[in-house]
mmCIF file with all atom_site columns, C-alpha atoms in Angstrom:
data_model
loop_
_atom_site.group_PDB
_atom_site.id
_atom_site.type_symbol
_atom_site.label_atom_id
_atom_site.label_alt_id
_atom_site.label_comp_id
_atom_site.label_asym_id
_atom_site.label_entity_id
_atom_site.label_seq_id
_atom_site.pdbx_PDB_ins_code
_atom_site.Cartn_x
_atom_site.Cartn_y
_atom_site.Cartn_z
_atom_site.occupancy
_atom_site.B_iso_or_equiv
_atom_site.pdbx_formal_charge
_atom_site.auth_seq_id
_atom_site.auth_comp_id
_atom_site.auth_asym_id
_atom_site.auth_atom_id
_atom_site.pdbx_PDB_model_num
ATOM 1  C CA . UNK A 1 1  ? -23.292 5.722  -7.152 1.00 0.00 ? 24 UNK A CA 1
ATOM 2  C CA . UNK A 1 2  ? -24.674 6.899  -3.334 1.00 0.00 ? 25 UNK A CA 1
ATOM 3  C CA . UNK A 1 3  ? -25.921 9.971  -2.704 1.00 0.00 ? 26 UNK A CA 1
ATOM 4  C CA . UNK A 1 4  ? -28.051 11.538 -0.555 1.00 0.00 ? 27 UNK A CA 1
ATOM 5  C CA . UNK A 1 5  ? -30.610 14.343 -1.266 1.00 0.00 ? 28 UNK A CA 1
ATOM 6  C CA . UNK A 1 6  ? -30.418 16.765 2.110  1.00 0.00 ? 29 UNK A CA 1
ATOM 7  C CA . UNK A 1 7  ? -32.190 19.895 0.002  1.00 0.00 ? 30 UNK A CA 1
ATOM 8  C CA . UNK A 1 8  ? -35.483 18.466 -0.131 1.00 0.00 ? 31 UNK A CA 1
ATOM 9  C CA . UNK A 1 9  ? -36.854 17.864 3.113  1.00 0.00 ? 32 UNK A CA 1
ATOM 10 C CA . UNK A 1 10 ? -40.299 16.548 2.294  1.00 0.00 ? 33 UNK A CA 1
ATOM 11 C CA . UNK A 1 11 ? -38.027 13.443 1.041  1.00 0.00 ? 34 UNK A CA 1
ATOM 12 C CA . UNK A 1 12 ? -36.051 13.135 4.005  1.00 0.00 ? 35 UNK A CA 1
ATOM 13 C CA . UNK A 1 13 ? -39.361 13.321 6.316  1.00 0.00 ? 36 UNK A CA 1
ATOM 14 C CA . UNK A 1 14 ? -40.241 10.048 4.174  1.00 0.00 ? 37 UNK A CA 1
ATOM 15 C CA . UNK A 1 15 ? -37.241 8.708  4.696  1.00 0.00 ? 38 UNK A CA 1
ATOM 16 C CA . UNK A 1 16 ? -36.301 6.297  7.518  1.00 0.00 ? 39 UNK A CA 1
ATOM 17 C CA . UNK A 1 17 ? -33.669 6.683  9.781  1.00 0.00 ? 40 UNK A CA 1
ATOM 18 C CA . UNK A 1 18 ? -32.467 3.063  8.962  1.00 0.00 ? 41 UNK A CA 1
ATOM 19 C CA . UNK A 1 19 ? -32.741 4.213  5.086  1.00 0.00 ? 42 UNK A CA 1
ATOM 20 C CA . UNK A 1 20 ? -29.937 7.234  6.165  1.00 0.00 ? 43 UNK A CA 1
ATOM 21 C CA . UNK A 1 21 ? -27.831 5.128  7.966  1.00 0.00 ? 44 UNK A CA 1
ATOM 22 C CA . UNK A 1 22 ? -27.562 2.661  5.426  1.00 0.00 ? 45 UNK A CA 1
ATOM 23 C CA . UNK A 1 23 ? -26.485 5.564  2.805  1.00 0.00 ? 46 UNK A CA 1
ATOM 24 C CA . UNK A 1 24 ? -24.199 7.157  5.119  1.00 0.00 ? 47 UNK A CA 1
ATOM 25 C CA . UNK A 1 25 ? -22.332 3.361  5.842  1.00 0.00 ? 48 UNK A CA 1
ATOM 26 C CA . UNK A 1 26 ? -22.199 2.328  2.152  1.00 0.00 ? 49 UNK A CA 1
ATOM 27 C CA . UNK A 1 27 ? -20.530 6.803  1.315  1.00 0.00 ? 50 UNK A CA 1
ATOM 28 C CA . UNK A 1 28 ? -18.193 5.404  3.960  1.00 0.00 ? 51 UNK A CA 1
ATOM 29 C CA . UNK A 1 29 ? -17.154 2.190  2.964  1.00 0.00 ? 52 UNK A CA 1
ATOM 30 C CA . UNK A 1 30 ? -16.983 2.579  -1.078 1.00 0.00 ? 53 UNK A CA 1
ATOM 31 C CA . UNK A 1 31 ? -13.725 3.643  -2.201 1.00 0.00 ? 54 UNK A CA 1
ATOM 32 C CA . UNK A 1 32 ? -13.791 7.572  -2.287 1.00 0.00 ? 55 UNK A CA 1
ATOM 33 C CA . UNK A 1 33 ? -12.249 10.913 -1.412 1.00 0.00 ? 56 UNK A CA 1
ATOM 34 C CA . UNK A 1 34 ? -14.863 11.337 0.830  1.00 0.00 ? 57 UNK A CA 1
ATOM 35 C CA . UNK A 1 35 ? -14.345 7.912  2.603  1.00 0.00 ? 58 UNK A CA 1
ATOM 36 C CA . UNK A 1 36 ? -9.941  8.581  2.931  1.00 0.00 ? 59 UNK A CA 1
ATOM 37 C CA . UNK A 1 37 ? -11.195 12.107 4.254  1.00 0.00 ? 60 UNK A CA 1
ATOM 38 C CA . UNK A 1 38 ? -13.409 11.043 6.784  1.00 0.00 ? 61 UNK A CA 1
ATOM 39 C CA . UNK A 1 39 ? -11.886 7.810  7.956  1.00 0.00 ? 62 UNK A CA 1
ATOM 40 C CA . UNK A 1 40 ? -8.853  7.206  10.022 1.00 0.00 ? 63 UNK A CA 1
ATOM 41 C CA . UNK A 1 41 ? -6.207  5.379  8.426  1.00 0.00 ? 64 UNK A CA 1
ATOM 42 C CA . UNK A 1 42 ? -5.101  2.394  10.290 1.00 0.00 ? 65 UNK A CA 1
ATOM 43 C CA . UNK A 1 43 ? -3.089  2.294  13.389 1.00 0.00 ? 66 UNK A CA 1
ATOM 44 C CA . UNK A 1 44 ? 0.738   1.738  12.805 1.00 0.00 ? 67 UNK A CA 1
ATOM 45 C CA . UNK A 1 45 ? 1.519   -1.657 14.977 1.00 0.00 ? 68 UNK A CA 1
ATOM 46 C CA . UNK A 1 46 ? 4.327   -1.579 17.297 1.00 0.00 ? 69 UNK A CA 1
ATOM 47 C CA . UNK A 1 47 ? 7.975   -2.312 15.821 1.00 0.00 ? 70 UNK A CA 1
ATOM 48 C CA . UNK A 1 48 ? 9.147   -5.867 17.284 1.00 0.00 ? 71 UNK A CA 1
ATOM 49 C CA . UNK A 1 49 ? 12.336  -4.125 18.910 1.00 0.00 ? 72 UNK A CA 1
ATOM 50 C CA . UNK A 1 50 ? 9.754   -1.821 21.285 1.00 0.00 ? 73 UNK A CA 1
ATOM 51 C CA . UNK A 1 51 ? 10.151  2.061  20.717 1.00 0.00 ? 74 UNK A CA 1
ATOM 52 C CA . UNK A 1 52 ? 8.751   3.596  23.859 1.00 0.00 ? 75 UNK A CA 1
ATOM 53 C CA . UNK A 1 53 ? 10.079  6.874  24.423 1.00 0.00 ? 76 UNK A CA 1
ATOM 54 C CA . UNK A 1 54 ? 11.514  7.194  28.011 1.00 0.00 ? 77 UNK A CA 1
ATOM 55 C CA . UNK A 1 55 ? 11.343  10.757 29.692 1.00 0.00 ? 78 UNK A CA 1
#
């Protein structure tokens, strides 16, 4: 389990920006609410026949 402590900021102060990044990376790529939530899902390819809309 990640998590990351953002109420105590002496611990943060001791904490390294590379140390947050890597917490923040591994929230978003574990398998979570949070991760669908804050991820896009993946782009829908184009259909074989071509569907561009013509105005």
């Amino acid at each position: 389990m990640y998590g990351v402590d953002v109420g105590d900021r002496a611990l943060l102060r001791a904490r390294s920006w590379r140390w947050l990044r890597v917490r923040i990376l591994a929230l978003l790529s574990a398998e979570s609410r949070l991760a669908r939530a804050l991820t896009p899902p993946p782009a829908a390819s184009a259909s074989p026949g071509g569907s561009t809309v013509r105005r």
